[in-house]
Amino acid sequence: MKYLTALFCSLCCLLAHGQTASADITVHKVLKLMGTRFEITVVAPNEEIGYINIDEAVSEIQRIEKIISSWDEESETALINRNAGIKPVKVSPELFNLIERSIRISEITDGAFDISFASIDHIWKFDGSMKMAPDDSDIKKSIAKIGYKKIELDPENSTVFLPERGMKIGFGAIGKGYAADRAKELLVSKEVKGGIINASGDLTTWGTKVTGEKWLVGITNPLNKKKAFGWLPIVESSVATSGNYEKYIELDGKRYSHIIDPRTGYPTTGINSVTIFAKQAELCDALATSVFILGKDVGLHLINQIDGVEAIIVDSENKIQKSTGIMFNTKK
């Protein structure tokens, strides 16, 4: 899962009260969508229009979920998975393009990001029941069907084929960011002046607060989620954070994150949280997980090579590592 500081939420609530600098107001709503917490904030001329805007964003997110959900048996994604090892499945251009982009991210991250990770056998348990690590042979078997290079795409016929029975794709590490982007695009097209869509930490913004100030995002302190390391103003940008501060296990004195490397089957170590900044929430979502898996050195090297993308890493010693373009205040 992805998390942003709860302090951000309190800022949104404060904005909902009267503003004297503008006739506009801020309307805010918290919902459960795609199985997780969504917070949608819009700048609107009045409360009624604000809630209409939010309802339109919700409808768009629900539309996306019906396409990419692997739990919905009628979704295109579920149909692809059911036909693994059987036949190619014709899909909508929207899903085909999302899969293409996902594979490109897999390529630039050397497989640290992989939508075929849904094929894994879940032998690691993060509910406190594990007392020792699984055997190496069991770990190797658990990832046998993972591999983005196996996914067969036919652009001419718009089909997707998973060649091995038991293969699956899933969009848990990119889907919420994609849905947030699409909802934002819809609201921008309807001339909503500004807002934030926060999909459980995959966050995208446009415009400004009703005061004209920039939206402000706090970087969560993994040792205390109610406090922030620092604050960054963001404009027309997106943010995503991956953290191990809620789901992890400790074995023989070593902490293992719930984030599993799809290439090895082992949980990641060495990082407490990764925050990614980019134009699209979809890219932030995917890269936050990828950098967590790649590690701070390789991860920052990758981010420093991608234009328009920045990262803040809090390592296992709670020290901050930053990409070259990051500057932020350590005070609220």
GROMACS .gro file of C-alpha atoms in nm:
model
  332
    1MET     CA    1   0.000   0.000   0.000
    2LYS     CA    2   0.087   0.362  -0.035
    3TYR     CA    3   0.061   0.621   0.237
    4LEU     CA    4   0.087   0.999   0.268
    5THR     CA    5   0.094   1.183   0.594
    6ALA     CA    6  -0.235   1.233   0.768
    7LEU     CA    7  -0.125   1.591   0.817
    8PHE     CA    8  -0.211   1.653   0.454
    9CYS     CA    9  -0.570   1.553   0.523
   10SER     CA   10  -0.600   1.811   0.797
   11LEU     CA   11  -0.489   2.081   0.554
   12CYS     CA   12  -0.774   1.986   0.321
   13CYS     CA   13  -1.023   2.007   0.604
   14LEU     CA   14  -0.905   2.350   0.702
   15LEU     CA   15  -0.956   2.468   0.348
   16ALA     CA   16  -1.320   2.364   0.358
   17HIS     CA   17  -1.403   2.651   0.593
   18GLY     CA   18  -1.472   3.002   0.472
   19GLN     CA   19  -1.215   3.181   0.257
   20THR     CA   20  -1.210   3.556   0.209
   21ALA     CA   21  -0.957   3.572  -0.074
   22SER     CA   22  -1.195   3.419  -0.329
   23ALA     CA   23  -1.564   3.357  -0.395
   24ASP     CA   24  -1.476   2.992  -0.454
   25ILE     CA   25  -1.484   2.730  -0.182
   26THR     CA   26  -1.314   2.396  -0.127
   27VAL     CA   27  -1.526   2.080  -0.121
   28HIS     CA   28  -1.379   1.759   0.018
   29LYS     CA   29  -1.506   1.402   0.032
   30VAL     CA   30  -1.360   1.070   0.153
   31LEU     CA   31  -1.478   0.749  -0.013
   32LYS     CA   32  -1.387   0.384  -0.050
   33LEU     CA   33  -1.309   0.304  -0.412
   34MET     CA   34  -1.104   0.026  -0.572
   35GLY     CA   35  -1.092  -0.136  -0.231
   36THR     CA   36  -0.906   0.154  -0.073
   37ARG     CA   37  -0.943   0.507   0.064
   38PHE     CA   38  -0.987   0.788  -0.187
   39GLU     CA   39  -0.996   1.156  -0.093
   40ILE     CA   40  -1.123   1.398  -0.356
   41THR     CA   41  -1.090   1.774  -0.307
   42VAL     CA   42  -1.213   2.031  -0.559
   43VAL     CA   43  -1.226   2.408  -0.584
   44ALA     CA   44  -1.580   2.508  -0.681
   45PRO     CA   45  -1.807   2.815  -0.688
   46ASN     CA   46  -2.042   2.651  -0.436
   47GLU     CA   47  -2.093   2.328  -0.244
   48GLU     CA   48  -2.354   2.182  -0.479
   49ILE     CA   49  -2.133   2.212  -0.786
   50GLY     CA   50  -1.837   2.082  -0.587
   51TYR     CA   51  -2.018   1.762  -0.496
   52ILE     CA   52  -2.138   1.721  -0.855
   53ASN     CA   53  -1.775   1.743  -0.967
   54ILE     CA   54  -1.672   1.485  -0.709
   55ASP     CA   55  -1.950   1.248  -0.818
   56GLU     CA   56  -1.825   1.273  -1.177
   57ALA     CA   57  -1.471   1.185  -1.062
   58VAL     CA   58  -1.609   0.889  -0.866
   59SER     CA   59  -1.793   0.760  -1.174
   60GLU     CA   60  -1.471   0.776  -1.376
   61ILE     CA   61  -1.277   0.586  -1.110
   62GLN     CA   62  -1.548   0.320  -1.097
   63ARG     CA   63  -1.534   0.291  -1.477
   64ILE     CA   64  -1.157   0.231  -1.460
   65GLU     CA   65  -1.203  -0.030  -1.188
   66LYS     CA   66  -1.444  -0.228  -1.407
   67ILE     CA   67  -1.167  -0.255  -1.667
   68ILE     CA   68  -0.858  -0.327  -1.456
   69SER     CA   69  -0.989  -0.512  -1.150
   70SER     CA   70  -0.868  -0.871  -1.132
   71TRP     CA   71  -1.138  -0.940  -0.868
   72ASP     CA   72  -1.427  -0.847  -1.096
   73GLU     CA   73  -1.496  -1.161  -1.299
   74GLU     CA   74  -1.648  -0.952  -1.579
   75SER     CA   75  -1.348  -0.721  -1.619
   76GLU     CA   76  -1.116  -0.736  -1.918
   77THR     CA   77  -0.824  -0.811  -1.687
   78ALA     CA   78  -1.003  -1.110  -1.531
   79LEU     CA   79  -1.082  -1.239  -1.882
   80ILE     CA   80  -0.713  -1.220  -1.977
   81ASN     CA   81  -0.619  -1.414  -1.663
   82ARG     CA   82  -0.886  -1.683  -1.716
   83ASN     CA   83  -0.755  -1.745  -2.066
   84ALA     CA   84  -0.389  -1.777  -1.966
   85GLY     CA   85  -0.237  -2.064  -2.161
   86ILE     CA   86  -0.554  -2.096  -2.366
   87LYS     CA   87  -0.601  -1.810  -2.611
   88PRO     CA   88  -0.538  -1.438  -2.671
   89VAL     CA   89  -0.806  -1.197  -2.549
   90LYS     CA   90  -0.919  -0.890  -2.739
   91VAL     CA   91  -0.922  -0.584  -2.510
   92SER     CA   92  -1.008  -0.217  -2.529
   93PRO     CA   93  -0.744   0.026  -2.656
   94GLU     CA   94  -0.738   0.180  -2.307
   95LEU     CA   95  -0.634  -0.143  -2.134
   96PHE     CA   96  -0.398  -0.242  -2.416
   97ASN     CA   97  -0.218   0.092  -2.386
   98LEU     CA   98  -0.196   0.062  -2.006
   99ILE     CA   99  -0.036  -0.281  -2.041
  100GLU     CA  100   0.207  -0.145  -2.301
  101ARG     CA  101   0.310   0.137  -2.066
  102SER     CA  102   0.344  -0.108  -1.779
  103ILE     CA  103   0.582  -0.322  -1.982
  104ARG     CA  104   0.791  -0.017  -2.069
  105ILE     CA  105   0.824   0.062  -1.698
  106SER     CA  106   0.929  -0.300  -1.641
  107GLU     CA  107   1.199  -0.254  -1.901
  108ILE     CA  108   1.346   0.063  -1.750
  109THR     CA  109   1.334  -0.083  -1.398
  110ASP     CA  110   1.492  -0.415  -1.501
  111GLY     CA  111   1.181  -0.603  -1.392
  112ALA     CA  112   1.149  -0.446  -1.046
  113PHE     CA  113   0.803  -0.338  -1.163
  114ASP     CA  114   0.605  -0.622  -1.320
  115ILE     CA  115   0.228  -0.653  -1.363
  116SER     CA  116   0.267  -1.032  -1.395
  117PHE     CA  117   0.362  -1.025  -1.025
  118ALA     CA  118  -0.004  -1.121  -0.973
  119SER     CA  119   0.109  -1.477  -1.060
  120ILE     CA  120   0.309  -1.512  -0.737
  121ASP     CA  121   0.230  -1.782  -0.483
  122HIS     CA  122   0.198  -1.591  -0.156
  123ILE     CA  123   0.425  -1.787   0.074
  124TRP     CA  124   0.535  -1.485   0.277
  125LYS     CA  125   0.294  -1.387   0.553
  126PHE     CA  126   0.289  -1.040   0.707
  127ASP     CA  127   0.025  -1.104   0.972
  128GLY     CA  128   0.269  -1.199   1.248
  129SER     CA  129   0.230  -1.574   1.194
  130MET     CA  130   0.571  -1.635   1.028
  131LYS     CA  131   0.852  -1.751   1.255
  132MET     CA  132   1.106  -1.835   0.986
  133ALA     CA  133   1.165  -1.760   0.619
  134PRO     CA  134   1.040  -2.002   0.351
  135ASP     CA  135   1.287  -2.242   0.193
  136ASP     CA  136   1.482  -2.113  -0.108
  137SER     CA  137   1.321  -2.381  -0.326
  138ASP     CA  138   0.970  -2.270  -0.223
  139ILE     CA  139   1.058  -1.906  -0.294
  140LYS     CA  140   1.188  -1.998  -0.638
  141LYS     CA  141   0.870  -2.191  -0.717
  142SER     CA  142   0.655  -1.898  -0.597
  143ILE     CA  143   0.779  -1.672  -0.877
  144ALA     CA  144   0.801  -1.932  -1.155
  145LYS     CA  145   0.517  -1.782  -1.360
  146ILE     CA  146   0.621  -1.417  -1.318
  147GLY     CA  147   0.782  -1.244  -1.614
  148TYR     CA  148   0.671  -0.938  -1.807
  149LYS     CA  149   0.866  -1.059  -2.110
  150LYS     CA  150   0.626  -1.350  -2.142
  151ILE     CA  151   0.324  -1.124  -2.201
  152GLU     CA  152   0.232  -1.133  -2.570
  153LEU     CA  153   0.075  -0.821  -2.720
  154ASP     CA  154  -0.073  -0.802  -3.071
  155PRO     CA  155  -0.122  -0.431  -3.156
  156GLU     CA  156  -0.291  -0.508  -3.487
  157ASN     CA  157  -0.568  -0.713  -3.325
  158SER     CA  158  -0.551  -0.545  -2.982
  159THR     CA  159  -0.510  -0.880  -2.805
  160VAL     CA  160  -0.324  -0.985  -2.492
  161PHE     CA  161  -0.204  -1.341  -2.429
  162LEU     CA  162  -0.049  -1.495  -2.120
  163PRO     CA  163   0.118  -1.809  -2.258
  164GLU     CA  164   0.138  -2.014  -1.936
  165ARG     CA  165  -0.154  -2.151  -1.737
  166GLY     CA  166  -0.157  -1.988  -1.396
  167MET     CA  167  -0.008  -1.662  -1.523
  168LYS     CA  168  -0.192  -1.351  -1.410
  169ILE     CA  169  -0.160  -0.978  -1.447
  170GLY     CA  170  -0.268  -0.721  -1.192
  171PHE     CA  171  -0.251  -0.344  -1.158
  172GLY     CA  172  -0.209  -0.308  -0.783
  173ALA     CA  173   0.111  -0.107  -0.825
  174ILE     CA  174  -0.014   0.126  -1.098
  175GLY     CA  175  -0.395   0.112  -1.115
  176LYS     CA  176  -0.482   0.364  -0.844
  177GLY     CA  177  -0.242   0.616  -0.993
  178TYR     CA  178  -0.392   0.562  -1.336
  179ALA     CA  179  -0.745   0.607  -1.201
  180ALA     CA  180  -0.643   0.928  -1.024
  181ASP     CA  181  -0.493   1.064  -1.347
  182ARG     CA  182  -0.806   0.988  -1.547
  183ALA     CA  183  -1.036   1.142  -1.287
  184LYS     CA  184  -0.818   1.454  -1.285
  185GLU     CA  185  -0.827   1.474  -1.666
  186LEU     CA  186  -1.205   1.454  -1.657
  187LEU     CA  187  -1.238   1.735  -1.403
  188VAL     CA  188  -0.986   1.955  -1.584
  189SER     CA  189  -1.186   1.904  -1.907
  190LYS     CA  190  -1.493   2.030  -1.720
  191GLU     CA  191  -1.299   2.343  -1.616
  192VAL     CA  192  -1.276   2.261  -1.247
  193LYS     CA  193  -1.021   2.522  -1.134
  194GLY     CA  194  -0.819   2.313  -0.893
  195GLY     CA  195  -0.816   2.009  -0.676
  196ILE     CA  196  -0.649   1.699  -0.542
  197ILE     CA  197  -0.726   1.333  -0.594
  198ASN     CA  198  -0.560   1.118  -0.330
  199ALA     CA  199  -0.585   0.745  -0.396
  200SER     CA  200  -0.451   0.611  -0.067
  201GLY     CA  201  -0.126   0.801  -0.115
  202ASP     CA  202  -0.118   0.812  -0.496
  203LEU     CA  203  -0.194   1.179  -0.526
  204THR     CA  204  -0.238   1.416  -0.819
  205THR     CA  205  -0.311   1.790  -0.818
  206TRP     CA  206  -0.403   2.073  -1.048
  207GLY     CA  207  -0.461   2.444  -1.002
  208THR     CA  208  -0.417   2.599  -0.656
  209LYS     CA  209  -0.600   2.644  -0.328
  210VAL     CA  210  -0.881   2.901  -0.324
  211THR     CA  211  -0.629   3.143  -0.171
  212GLY     CA  212  -0.403   3.108  -0.474
  213GLU     CA  213  -0.142   2.925  -0.269
  214LYS     CA  214   0.016   2.603  -0.389
  215TRP     CA  215  -0.100   2.268  -0.259
  216LEU     CA  216   0.134   2.143   0.013
  217VAL     CA  217   0.237   1.780   0.067
  218GLY     CA  218   0.410   1.644   0.375
  219ILE     CA  219   0.672   1.368   0.352
  220THR     CA  220   0.578   1.108   0.613
  221ASN     CA  221   0.820   1.020   0.890
  222PRO     CA  222   0.820   0.635   0.891
  223LEU     CA  223   0.881   0.638   1.267
  224ASN     CA  224   0.573   0.852   1.329
  225LYS     CA  225   0.311   0.872   1.053
  226LYS     CA  226   0.149   1.176   1.215
  227LYS     CA  227   0.463   1.381   1.166
  228ALA     CA  228   0.645   1.490   0.852
  229PHE     CA  229   1.010   1.518   0.762
  230GLY     CA  230   0.939   1.816   0.542
  231TRP     CA  231   0.685   1.992   0.324
  232LEU     CA  232   0.684   2.048  -0.050
  233PRO     CA  233   0.459   2.276  -0.254
  234ILE     CA  234   0.333   2.106  -0.570
  235VAL     CA  235   0.171   2.251  -0.881
  236GLU     CA  236   0.015   2.046  -1.161
  237SER     CA  237   0.203   1.745  -1.029
  238SER     CA  238   0.160   1.403  -0.869
  239VAL     CA  239   0.308   1.220  -0.572
  240ALA     CA  240   0.315   0.858  -0.455
  241THR     CA  241   0.468   0.703  -0.146
  242SER     CA  242   0.553   0.340  -0.071
  243GLY     CA  243   0.632   0.255   0.291
  244ASN     CA  244   0.702  -0.047   0.509
  245TYR     CA  245   0.590   0.114   0.832
  246GLU     CA  246   0.260  -0.073   0.855
  247LYS     CA  247   0.325  -0.412   0.695
  248TYR     CA  248   0.654  -0.588   0.766
  249ILE     CA  249   0.801  -0.881   0.955
  250GLU     CA  250   1.118  -0.926   1.157
  251LEU     CA  251   1.310  -1.253   1.134
  252ASP     CA  252   1.637  -1.308   1.319
  253GLY     CA  253   1.652  -0.936   1.397
  254LYS     CA  254   1.614  -0.828   1.034
  255ARG     CA  255   1.314  -0.632   0.905
  256TYR     CA  256   1.150  -0.742   0.578
  257SER     CA  257   0.904  -0.522   0.391
  258HIS     CA  258   0.577  -0.656   0.252
  259ILE     CA  259   0.701  -0.540  -0.090
  260ILE     CA  260   0.837  -0.846  -0.270
  261ASP     CA  261   1.098  -0.833  -0.547
  262PRO     CA  262   0.926  -1.011  -0.839
  263ARG     CA  263   1.265  -1.116  -0.974
  264THR     CA  264   1.376  -1.304  -0.663
  265GLY     CA  265   1.068  -1.367  -0.449
  266TYR     CA  266   1.232  -1.209  -0.145
  267PRO     CA  267   1.100  -0.909   0.051
  268THR     CA  268   1.293  -0.586   0.019
  269THR     CA  269   1.523  -0.450   0.289
  270GLY     CA  270   1.720  -0.129   0.342
  271ILE     CA  271   1.443   0.126   0.279
  272ASN     CA  272   1.160   0.251   0.500
  273SER     CA  273   0.980   0.469   0.245
  274VAL     CA  274   1.003   0.605  -0.109
  275THR     CA  275   0.821   0.915  -0.233
  276ILE     CA  276   0.813   0.987  -0.607
  277PHE     CA  277   0.719   1.317  -0.775
  278ALA     CA  278   0.621   1.331  -1.143
  279LYS     CA  279   0.356   1.473  -1.374
  280GLN     CA  280   0.144   1.157  -1.379
  281ALA     CA  281   0.025   0.968  -1.072
  282GLU     CA  282   0.045   0.648  -1.276
  283LEU     CA  283   0.420   0.686  -1.317
  284CYS     CA  284   0.466   0.789  -0.953
  285ASP     CA  285   0.274   0.483  -0.840
  286ALA     CA  286   0.484   0.240  -1.045
  287LEU     CA  287   0.820   0.401  -0.969
  288ALA     CA  288   0.760   0.422  -0.593
  289THR     CA  289   0.737   0.043  -0.580
  290SER     CA  290   1.024   0.000  -0.826
  291VAL     CA  291   1.270   0.221  -0.635
  292PHE     CA  292   1.177   0.045  -0.311
  293ILE     CA  293   1.281  -0.283  -0.474
  294LEU     CA  294   1.588  -0.151  -0.656
  295GLY     CA  295   1.734   0.001  -0.338
  296LYS     CA  296   1.847   0.354  -0.264
  297ASP     CA  297   2.163   0.363  -0.478
  298VAL     CA  298   2.030   0.198  -0.793
  299GLY     CA  299   1.690   0.359  -0.744
  300LEU     CA  300   1.824   0.715  -0.718
  301HIS     CA  301   2.054   0.655  -1.014
  302LEU     CA  302   1.749   0.555  -1.220
  303ILE     CA  303   1.539   0.853  -1.106
  304ASN     CA  304   1.820   1.098  -1.183
  305GLN     CA  305   1.813   0.978  -1.544
  306ILE     CA  306   1.439   1.036  -1.597
  307ASP     CA  307   1.336   1.391  -1.686
  308GLY     CA  308   1.061   1.538  -1.473
  309VAL     CA  309   1.082   1.273  -1.200
  310GLU     CA  310   1.221   1.321  -0.848
  311ALA     CA  311   1.246   1.099  -0.540
  312ILE     CA  312   1.292   1.116  -0.166
  313ILE     CA  313   1.403   0.796   0.008
  314VAL     CA  314   1.405   0.731   0.380
  315ASP     CA  315   1.647   0.444   0.435
  316SER     CA  316   1.643   0.179   0.707
  317GLU     CA  317   1.846   0.406   0.933
  318ASN     CA  318   1.582   0.678   0.885
  319LYS     CA  319   1.823   0.895   0.686
  320ILE     CA  320   1.691   1.098   0.392
  321GLN     CA  321   1.830   1.040   0.043
  322LYS     CA  322   1.716   1.271  -0.240
  323SER     CA  323   1.735   1.290  -0.616
  324THR     CA  324   1.922   1.587  -0.760
  325GLY     CA  325   1.621   1.814  -0.817
  326ILE     CA  326   1.466   1.791  -0.468
  327MET     CA  327   1.466   2.086  -0.230
  328PHE     CA  328   1.229   2.105   0.062
  329ASN     CA  329   1.176   2.267   0.400
  330THR     CA  330   1.216   2.059   0.715
  331LYS     CA  331   0.969   2.281   0.899
  332LYS     CA  332   0.595   2.301   0.850
   0.00000   0.00000   0.00000
